[in-house]
Coordinates of N, CA and C and ligand atoms in Angstrom, one line a residue:
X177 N -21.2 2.0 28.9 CA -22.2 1.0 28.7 C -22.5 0.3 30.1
X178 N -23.9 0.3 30.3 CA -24.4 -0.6 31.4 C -25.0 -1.7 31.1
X179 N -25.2 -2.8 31.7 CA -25.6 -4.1 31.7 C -26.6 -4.3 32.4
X180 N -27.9 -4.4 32.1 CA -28.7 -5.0 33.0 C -29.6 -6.2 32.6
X181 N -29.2 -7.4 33.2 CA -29.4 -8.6 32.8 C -31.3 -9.4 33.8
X182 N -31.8 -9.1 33.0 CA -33.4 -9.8 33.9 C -33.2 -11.3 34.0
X183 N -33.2 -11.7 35.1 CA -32.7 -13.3 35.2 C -33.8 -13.8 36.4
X184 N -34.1 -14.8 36.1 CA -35.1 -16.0 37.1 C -35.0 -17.3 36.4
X185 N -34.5 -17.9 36.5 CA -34.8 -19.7 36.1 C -35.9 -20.2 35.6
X186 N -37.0 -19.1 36.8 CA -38.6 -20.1 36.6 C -39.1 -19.5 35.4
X187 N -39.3 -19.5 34.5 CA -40.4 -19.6 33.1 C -41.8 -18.4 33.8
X188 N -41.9 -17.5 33.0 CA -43.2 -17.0 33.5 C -43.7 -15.8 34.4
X189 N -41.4 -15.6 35.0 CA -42.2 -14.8 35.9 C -42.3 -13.6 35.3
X190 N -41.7 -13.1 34.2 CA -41.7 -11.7 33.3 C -40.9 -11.6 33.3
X191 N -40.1 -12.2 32.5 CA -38.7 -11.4 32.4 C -38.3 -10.7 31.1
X192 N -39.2 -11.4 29.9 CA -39.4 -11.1 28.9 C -40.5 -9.4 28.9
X193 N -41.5 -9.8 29.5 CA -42.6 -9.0 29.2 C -41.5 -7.3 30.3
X194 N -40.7 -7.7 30.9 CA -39.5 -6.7 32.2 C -38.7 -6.5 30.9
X195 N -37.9 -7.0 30.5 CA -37.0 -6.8 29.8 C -37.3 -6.3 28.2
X196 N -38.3 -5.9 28.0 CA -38.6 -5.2 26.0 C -39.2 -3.9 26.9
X197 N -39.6 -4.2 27.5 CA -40.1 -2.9 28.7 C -39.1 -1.8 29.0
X198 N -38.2 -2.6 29.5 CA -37.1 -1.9 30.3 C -36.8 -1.3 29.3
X199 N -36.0 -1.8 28.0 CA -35.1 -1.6 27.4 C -36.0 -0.1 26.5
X200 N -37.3 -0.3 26.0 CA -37.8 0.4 25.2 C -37.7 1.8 26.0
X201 N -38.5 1.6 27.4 CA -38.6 2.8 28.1 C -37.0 3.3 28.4
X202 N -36.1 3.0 28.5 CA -34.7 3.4 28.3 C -34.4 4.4 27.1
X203 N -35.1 3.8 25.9 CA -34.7 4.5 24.9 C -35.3 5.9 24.7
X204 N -36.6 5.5 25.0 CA -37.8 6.5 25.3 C -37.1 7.8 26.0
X205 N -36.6 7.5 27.0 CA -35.8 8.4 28.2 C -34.4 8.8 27.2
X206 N -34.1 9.0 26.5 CA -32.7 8.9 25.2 C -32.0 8.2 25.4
X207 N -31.7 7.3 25.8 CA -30.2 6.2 26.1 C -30.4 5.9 24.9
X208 N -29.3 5.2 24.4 CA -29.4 3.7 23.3 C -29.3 2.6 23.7
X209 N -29.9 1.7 23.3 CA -30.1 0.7 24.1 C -29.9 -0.5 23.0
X210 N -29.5 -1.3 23.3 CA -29.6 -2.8 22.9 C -30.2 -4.1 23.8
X211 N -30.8 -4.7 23.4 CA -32.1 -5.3 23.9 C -31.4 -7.2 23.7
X212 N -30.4 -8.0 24.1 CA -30.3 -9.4 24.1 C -31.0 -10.2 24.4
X213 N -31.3 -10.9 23.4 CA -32.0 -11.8 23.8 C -31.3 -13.6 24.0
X214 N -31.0 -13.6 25.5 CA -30.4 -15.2 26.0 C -31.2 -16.1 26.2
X215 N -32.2 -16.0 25.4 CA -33.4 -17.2 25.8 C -33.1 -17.9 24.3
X216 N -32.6 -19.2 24.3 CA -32.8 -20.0 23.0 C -34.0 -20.4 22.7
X217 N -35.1 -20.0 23.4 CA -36.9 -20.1 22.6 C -36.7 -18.6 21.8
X218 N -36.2 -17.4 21.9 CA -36.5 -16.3 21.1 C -37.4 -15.5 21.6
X219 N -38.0 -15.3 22.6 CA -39.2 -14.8 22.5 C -39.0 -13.3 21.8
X220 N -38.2 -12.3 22.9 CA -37.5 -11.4 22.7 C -37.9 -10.9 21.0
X221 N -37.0 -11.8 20.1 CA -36.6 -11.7 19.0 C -38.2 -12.0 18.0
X222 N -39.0 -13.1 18.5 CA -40.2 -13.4 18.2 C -40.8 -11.9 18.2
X223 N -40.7 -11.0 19.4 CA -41.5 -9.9 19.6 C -41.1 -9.0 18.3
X224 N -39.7 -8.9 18.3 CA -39.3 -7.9 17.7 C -39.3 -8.3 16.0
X225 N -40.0 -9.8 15.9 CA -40.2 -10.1 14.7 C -41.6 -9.1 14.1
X226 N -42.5 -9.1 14.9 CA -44.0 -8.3 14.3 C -44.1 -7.3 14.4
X227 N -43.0 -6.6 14.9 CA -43.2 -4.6 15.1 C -43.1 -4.2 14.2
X228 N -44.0 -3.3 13.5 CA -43.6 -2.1 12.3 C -42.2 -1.3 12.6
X229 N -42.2 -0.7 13.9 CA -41.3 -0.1 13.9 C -39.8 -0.4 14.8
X230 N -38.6 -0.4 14.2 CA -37.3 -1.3 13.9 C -36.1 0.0 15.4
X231 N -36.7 0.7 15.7 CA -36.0 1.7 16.4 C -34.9 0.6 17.5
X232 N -35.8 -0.2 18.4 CA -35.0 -0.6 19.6 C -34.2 -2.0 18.7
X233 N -33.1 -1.8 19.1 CA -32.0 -3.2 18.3 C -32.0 -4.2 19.3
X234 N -32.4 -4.9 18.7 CA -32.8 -6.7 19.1 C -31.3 -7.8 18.8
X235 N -31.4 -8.5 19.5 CA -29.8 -9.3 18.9 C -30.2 -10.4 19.5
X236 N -29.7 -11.5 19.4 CA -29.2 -12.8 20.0 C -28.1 -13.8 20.5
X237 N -28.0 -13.7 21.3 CA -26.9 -13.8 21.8 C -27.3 -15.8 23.2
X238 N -27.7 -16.6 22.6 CA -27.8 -17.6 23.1 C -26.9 -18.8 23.6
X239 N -25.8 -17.9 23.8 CA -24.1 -19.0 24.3 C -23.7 -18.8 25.1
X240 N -23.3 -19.5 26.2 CA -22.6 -18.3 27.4 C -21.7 -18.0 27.2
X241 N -21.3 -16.9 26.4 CA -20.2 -16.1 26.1 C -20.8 -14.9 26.1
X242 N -21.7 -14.6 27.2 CA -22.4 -13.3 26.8 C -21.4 -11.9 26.9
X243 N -20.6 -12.4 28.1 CA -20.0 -11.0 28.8 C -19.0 -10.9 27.4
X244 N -18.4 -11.9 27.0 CA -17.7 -11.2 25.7 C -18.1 -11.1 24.5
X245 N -19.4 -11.7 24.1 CA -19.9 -11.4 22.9 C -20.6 -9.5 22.9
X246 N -20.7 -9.6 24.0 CA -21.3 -7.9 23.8 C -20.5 -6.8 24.1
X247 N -19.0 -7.1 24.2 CA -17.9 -6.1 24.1 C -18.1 -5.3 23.4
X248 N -18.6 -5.5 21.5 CA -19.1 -5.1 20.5 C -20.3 -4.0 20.5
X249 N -20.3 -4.1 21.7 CA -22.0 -3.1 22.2 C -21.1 -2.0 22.9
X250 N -20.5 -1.9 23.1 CA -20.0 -0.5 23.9 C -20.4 0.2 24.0
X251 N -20.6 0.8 22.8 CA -20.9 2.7 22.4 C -22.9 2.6 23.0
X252 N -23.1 1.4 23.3 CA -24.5 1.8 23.6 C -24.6 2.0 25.1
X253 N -25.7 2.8 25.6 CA -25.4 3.3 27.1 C -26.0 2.2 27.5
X254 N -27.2 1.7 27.5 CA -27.6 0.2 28.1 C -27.8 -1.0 26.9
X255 N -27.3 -2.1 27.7 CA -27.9 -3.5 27.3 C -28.8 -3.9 28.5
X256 N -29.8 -4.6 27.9 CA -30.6 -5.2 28.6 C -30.6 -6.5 27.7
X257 N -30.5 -7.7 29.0 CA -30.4 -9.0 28.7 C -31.6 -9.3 29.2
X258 N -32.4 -10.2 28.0 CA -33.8 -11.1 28.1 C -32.6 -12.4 28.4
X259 N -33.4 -12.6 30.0 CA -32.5 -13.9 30.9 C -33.8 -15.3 30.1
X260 N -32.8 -16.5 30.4 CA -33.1 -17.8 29.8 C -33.6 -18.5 31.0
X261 N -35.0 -19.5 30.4 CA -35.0 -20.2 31.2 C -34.4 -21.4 31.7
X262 N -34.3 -22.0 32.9 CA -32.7 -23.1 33.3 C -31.7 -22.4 32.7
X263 N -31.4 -23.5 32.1 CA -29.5 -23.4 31.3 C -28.5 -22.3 32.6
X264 N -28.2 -23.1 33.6 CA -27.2 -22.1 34.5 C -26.0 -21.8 33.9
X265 N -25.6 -21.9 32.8 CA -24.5 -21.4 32.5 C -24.7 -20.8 31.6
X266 N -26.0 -20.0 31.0 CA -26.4 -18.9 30.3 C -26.6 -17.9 31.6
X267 N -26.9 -18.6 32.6 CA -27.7 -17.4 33.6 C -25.8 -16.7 34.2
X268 N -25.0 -18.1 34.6 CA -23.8 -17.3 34.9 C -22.9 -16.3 34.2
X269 N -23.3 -16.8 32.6 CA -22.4 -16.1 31.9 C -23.1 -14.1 31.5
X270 N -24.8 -14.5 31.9 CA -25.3 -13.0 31.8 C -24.8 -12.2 32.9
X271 N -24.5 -13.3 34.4 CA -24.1 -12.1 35.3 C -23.2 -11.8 35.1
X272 N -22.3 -12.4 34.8 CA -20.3 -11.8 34.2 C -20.6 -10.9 33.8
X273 N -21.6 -10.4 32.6 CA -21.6 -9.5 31.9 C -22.3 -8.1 32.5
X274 N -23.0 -8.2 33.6 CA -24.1 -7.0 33.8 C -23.7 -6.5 35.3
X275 N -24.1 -5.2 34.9 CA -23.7 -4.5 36.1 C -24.7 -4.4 37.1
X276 N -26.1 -5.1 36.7 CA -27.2 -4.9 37.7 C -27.8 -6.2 37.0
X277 N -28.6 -6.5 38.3 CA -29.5 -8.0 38.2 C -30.1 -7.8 38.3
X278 N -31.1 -7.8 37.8 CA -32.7 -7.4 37.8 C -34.0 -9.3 37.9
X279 N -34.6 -9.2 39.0 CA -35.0 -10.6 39.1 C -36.7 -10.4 39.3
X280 N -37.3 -10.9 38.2 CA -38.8 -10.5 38.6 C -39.4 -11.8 39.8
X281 N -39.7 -11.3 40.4 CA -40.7 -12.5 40.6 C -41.9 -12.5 41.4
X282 N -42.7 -13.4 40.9 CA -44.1 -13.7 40.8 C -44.4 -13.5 42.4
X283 N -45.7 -12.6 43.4 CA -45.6 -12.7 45.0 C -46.3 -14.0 44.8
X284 N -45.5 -14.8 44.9 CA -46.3 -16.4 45.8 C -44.9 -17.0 46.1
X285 N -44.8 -17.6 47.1 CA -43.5 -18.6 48.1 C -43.0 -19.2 47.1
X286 N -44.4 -19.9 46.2 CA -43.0 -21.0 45.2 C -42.2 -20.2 44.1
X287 N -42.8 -18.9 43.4 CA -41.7 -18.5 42.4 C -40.6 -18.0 44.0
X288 N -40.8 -17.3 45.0 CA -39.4 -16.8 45.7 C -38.4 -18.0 46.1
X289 N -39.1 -19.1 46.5 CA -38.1 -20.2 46.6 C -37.6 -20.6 45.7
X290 N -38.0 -20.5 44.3 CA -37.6 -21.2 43.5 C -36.2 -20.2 42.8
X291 N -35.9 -19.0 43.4 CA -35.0 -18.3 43.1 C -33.6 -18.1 44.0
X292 N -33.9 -19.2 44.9 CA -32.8 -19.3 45.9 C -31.3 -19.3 45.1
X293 N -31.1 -20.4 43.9 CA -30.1 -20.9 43.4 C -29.6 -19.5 42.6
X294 N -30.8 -19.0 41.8 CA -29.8 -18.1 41.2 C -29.2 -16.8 42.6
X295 N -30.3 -16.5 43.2 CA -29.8 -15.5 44.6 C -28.2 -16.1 45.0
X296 N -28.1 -17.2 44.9 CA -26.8 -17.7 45.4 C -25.4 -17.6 44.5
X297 N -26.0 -17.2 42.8 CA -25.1 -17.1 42.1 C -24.8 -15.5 42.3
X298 N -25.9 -15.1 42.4 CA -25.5 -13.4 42.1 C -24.8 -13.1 43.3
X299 N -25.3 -13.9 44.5 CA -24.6 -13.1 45.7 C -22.5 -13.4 45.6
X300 N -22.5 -14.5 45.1 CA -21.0 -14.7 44.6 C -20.3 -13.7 43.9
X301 N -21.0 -13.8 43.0 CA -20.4 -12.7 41.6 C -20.5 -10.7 43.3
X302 N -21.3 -10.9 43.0 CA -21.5 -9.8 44.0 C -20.2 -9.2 44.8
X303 N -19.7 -10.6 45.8 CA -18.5 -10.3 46.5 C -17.6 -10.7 45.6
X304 N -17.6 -11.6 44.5 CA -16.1 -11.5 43.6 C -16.0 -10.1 42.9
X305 N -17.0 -8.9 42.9 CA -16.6 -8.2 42.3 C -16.3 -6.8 43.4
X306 N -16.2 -7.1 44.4 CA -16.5 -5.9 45.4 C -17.3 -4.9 45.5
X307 N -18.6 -5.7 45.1 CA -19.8 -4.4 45.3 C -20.0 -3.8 44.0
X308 N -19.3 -4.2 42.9 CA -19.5 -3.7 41.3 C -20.8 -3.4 41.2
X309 N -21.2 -5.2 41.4 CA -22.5 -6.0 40.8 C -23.6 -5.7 41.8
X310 N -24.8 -4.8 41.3 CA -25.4 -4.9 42.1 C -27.0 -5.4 41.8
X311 N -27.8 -6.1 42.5 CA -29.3 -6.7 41.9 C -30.5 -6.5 42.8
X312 N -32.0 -6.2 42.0 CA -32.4 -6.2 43.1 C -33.8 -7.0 42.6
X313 N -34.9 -7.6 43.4 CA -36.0 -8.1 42.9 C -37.2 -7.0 42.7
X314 N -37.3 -7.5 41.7 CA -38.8 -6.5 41.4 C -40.2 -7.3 41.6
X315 N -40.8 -6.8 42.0 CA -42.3 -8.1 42.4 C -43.2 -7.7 40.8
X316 N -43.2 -8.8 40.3 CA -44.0 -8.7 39.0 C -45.6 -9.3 38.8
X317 N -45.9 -9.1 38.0 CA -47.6 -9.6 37.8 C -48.3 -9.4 38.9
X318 N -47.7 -8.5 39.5 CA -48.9 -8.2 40.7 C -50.8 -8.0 41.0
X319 N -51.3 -8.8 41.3 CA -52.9 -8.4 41.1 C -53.7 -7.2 41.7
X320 N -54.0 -6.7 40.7 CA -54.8 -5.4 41.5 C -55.6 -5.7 42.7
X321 N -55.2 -4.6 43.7 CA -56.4 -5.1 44.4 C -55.9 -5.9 45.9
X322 N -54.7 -6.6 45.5 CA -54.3 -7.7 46.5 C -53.0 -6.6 47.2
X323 N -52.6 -7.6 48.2 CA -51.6 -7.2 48.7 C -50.2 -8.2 48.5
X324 N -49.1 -8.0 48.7 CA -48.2 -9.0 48.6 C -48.3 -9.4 49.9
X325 N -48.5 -10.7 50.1 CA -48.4 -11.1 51.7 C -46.9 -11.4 52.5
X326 N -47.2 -11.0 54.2 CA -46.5 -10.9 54.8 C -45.3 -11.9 54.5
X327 N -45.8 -13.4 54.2 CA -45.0 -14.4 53.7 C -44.1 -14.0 52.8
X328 N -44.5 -13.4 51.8 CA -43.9 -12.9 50.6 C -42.7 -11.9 50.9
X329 N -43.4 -10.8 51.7 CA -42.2 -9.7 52.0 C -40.8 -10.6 52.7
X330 N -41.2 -11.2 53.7 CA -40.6 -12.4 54.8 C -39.6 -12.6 53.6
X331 N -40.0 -13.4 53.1 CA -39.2 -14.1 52.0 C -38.3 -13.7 50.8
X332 N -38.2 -12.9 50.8 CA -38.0 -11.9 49.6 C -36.8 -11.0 50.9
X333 N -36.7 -10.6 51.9 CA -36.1 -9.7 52.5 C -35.1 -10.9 53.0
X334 N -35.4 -12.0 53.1 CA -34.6 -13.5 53.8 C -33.5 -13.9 53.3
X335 N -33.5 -13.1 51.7 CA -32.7 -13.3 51.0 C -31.6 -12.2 50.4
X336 N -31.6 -11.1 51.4 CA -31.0 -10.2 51.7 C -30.6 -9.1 50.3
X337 N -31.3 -9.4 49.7 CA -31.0 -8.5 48.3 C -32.3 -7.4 48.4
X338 N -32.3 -6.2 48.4 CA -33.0 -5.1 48.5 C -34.1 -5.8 47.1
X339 N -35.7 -5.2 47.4 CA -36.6 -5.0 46.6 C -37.3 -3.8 46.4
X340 N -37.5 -3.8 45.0 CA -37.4 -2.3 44.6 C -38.9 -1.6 44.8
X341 N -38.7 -0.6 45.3 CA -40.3 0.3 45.5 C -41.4 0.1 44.5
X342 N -40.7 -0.1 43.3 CA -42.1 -0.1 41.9 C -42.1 -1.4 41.8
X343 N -43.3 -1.9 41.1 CA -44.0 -3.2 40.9 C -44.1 -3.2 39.4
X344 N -44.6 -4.3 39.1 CA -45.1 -4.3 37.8 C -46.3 -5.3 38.0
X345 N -47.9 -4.4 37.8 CA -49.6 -5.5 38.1 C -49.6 -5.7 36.3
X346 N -50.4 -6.7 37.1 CA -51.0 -8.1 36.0 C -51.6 -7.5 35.4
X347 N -51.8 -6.6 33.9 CA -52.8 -6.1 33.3 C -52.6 -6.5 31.5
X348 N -53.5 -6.5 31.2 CA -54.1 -7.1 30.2 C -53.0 -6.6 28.6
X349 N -52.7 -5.7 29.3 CA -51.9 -4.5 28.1 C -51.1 -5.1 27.7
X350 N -50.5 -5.7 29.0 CA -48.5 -6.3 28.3 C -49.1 -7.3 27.3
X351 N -49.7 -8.3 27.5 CA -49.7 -9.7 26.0 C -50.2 -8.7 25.3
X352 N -51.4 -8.2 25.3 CA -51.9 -7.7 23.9 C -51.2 -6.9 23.3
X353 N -50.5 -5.8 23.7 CA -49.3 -4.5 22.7 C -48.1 -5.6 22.7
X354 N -47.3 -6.9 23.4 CA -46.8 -7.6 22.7 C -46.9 -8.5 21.4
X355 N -48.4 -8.9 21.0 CA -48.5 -9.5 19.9 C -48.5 -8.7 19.0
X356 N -48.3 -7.3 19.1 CA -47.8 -6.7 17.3 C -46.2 -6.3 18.0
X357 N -45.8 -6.3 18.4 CA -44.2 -6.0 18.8 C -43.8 -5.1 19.6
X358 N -44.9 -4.4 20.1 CA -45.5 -2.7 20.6 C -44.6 -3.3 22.0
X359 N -45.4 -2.1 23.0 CA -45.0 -2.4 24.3 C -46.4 -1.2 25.1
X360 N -46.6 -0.8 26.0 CA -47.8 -0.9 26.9 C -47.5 1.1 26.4
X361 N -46.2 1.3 26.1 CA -46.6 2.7 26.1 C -46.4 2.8 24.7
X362 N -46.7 2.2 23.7 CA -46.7 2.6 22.6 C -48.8 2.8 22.5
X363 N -49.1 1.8 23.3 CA -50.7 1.4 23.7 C -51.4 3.0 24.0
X364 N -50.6 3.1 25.4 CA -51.3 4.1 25.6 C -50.2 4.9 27.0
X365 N -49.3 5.9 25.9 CA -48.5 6.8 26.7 C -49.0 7.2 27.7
X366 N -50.0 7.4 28.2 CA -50.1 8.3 29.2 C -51.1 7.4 30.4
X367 N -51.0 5.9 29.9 CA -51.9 5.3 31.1 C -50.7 4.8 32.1
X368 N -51.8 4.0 32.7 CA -51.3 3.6 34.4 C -49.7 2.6 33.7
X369 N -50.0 1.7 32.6 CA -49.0 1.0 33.1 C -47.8 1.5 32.1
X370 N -47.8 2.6 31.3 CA -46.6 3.2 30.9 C -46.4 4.1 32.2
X371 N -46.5 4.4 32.8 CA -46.6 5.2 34.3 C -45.3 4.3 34.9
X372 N -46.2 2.5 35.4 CA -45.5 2.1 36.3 C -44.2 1.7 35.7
X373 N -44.1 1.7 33.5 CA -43.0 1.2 33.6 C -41.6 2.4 33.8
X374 N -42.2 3.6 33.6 CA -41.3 4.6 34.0 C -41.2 5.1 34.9
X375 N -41.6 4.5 36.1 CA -41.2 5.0 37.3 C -40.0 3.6 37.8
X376 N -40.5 2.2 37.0 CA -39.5 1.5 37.3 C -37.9 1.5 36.9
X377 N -38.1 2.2 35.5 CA -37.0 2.1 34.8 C -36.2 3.4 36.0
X378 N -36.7 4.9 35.9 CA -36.0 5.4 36.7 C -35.4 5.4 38.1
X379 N -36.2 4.1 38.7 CA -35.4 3.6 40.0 C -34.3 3.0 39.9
X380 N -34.4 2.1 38.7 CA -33.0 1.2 38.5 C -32.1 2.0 37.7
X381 N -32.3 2.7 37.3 CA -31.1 4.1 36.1 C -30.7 5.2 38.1
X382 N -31.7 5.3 38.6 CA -31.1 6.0 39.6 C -30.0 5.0 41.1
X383 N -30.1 3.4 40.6 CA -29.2 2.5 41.0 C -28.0 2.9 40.5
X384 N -28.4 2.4 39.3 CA -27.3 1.9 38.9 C -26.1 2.9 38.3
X385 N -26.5 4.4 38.0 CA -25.8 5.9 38.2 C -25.0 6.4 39.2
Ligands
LIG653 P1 -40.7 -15.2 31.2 O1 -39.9 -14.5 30.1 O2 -40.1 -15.0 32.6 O3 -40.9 -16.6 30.9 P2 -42.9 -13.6 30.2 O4 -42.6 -12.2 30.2 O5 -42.8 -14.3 28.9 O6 -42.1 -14.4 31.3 O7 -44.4 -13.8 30.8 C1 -45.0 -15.1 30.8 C2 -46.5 -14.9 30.4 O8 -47.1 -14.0 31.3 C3 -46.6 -14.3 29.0 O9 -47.7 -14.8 28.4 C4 -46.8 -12.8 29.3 O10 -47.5 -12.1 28.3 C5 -47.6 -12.8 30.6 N1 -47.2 -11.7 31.5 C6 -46.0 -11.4 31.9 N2 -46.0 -10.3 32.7 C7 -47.3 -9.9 32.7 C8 -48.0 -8.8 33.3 N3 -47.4 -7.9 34.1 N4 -49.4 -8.7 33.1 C9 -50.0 -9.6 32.3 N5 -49.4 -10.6 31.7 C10 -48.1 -10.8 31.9
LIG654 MG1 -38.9 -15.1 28.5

């Protein structure tokens, strides 16, 4: 079993829209997967309330007792944890539990500053585990068209945690195949953004392997 926990503090940056993503295209790829959801708003579980189809297993898990409540998950090759907004000791108790940190965030200074605190938690857990734990940022809602700016890279590299080659742009797909429970490649297998989410997923499966 691997753990991979989507964590940011700030509200918004995707971690939700990263994390039903992740976990689906996991399954897609044959893993089994279980999909937590540590956000006490639900969203996660909200999603997985309107899907016709029941395949990816949704749970809830909103206590920080995550690393032991999901001992019960074993036999599945991944969990992916939908990370909560605030509450630090939902966010500490998802890193206990995960073998990769996965942190979206938004290219503008204030979502990267605003991820200093958790960067500070992971980097702990990181050396209390001797290199177990490993995380990296993903740049999310990216706009077509733009670049991430120099500031951005600066800042993101300042904080010594590797960022990952794939991106995830701002396109219209994710809310809309969210409001029936879908996800972007149930929309449309073969477009750009089932593309980028499988090229994401296989950079973090080739981490974390
Ligand atoms: P979080 O879980 O971090 O609060 P969400 O995944 O819920 O973030 O995203 C916040 C809002 O932004 C939601 O309305 C979501 O549909 C939208 N959103 C997230 N990622 C994207 C994206 N890549 N493209 C377009 N909209 C997005
Ligand atoms: Mg969320």
């Amino acid at each position: 079993m691997k753990v991979i926990a989507v964590l940011n503090q700030k509200g918004g940056s995707g971690k939700t829209t990263i994390a039903t993503h992740l976990a689906k295209s996991l399954e897609l790829k044959g893993y089994s997967v279980t999909l937590v959801d540590s956000d006490p708003q639900g969203s996660a579980r909200d999603w997985a309330a309107v899907r016709d189809e029941q395949s990816l297993k949704v749970i809830g898990i909103d206590r920080p007792t995550i690393e032991r409540d999901i001992k019960g998950l074993a036999a599945q090759d991944f969990i992916v944890i939908d990370g909560a907004p605030q509450a630090a000791d939902l966010a500490v108790s998802a890193i206990k539990a995960a073998d990769f940190v996965l942190i979206p965030v938004q290219p503008s200074p204030y979502d990267i500053w605003a991820a200093a605190d958790l960067v500070d938690l992971v980097k702990q857990r990181i050396e209390v585990t001797d290199g177990r734990l490993k995380a990296a940022f993903v740049v999310s809602r990216v706009i077509r068209g733009t670049r991430i700016g120099n500031e951005v890279e600066d800042a993101l590299n300042g904080y010594g945690l590797p960022v990952l080659d794939h991106r995830i742009y701002q396109r219209v797909s994710y809310p809309s195949s969210a409001a029936s429970g879908e996800t972007v490649m149930d929309l449309e297998p073969d477009g750009e953004a089932a593309h980028e989410v499988s090229l994401l997923t296989n950079e973090i499966t080739n981490i974390i392997n």
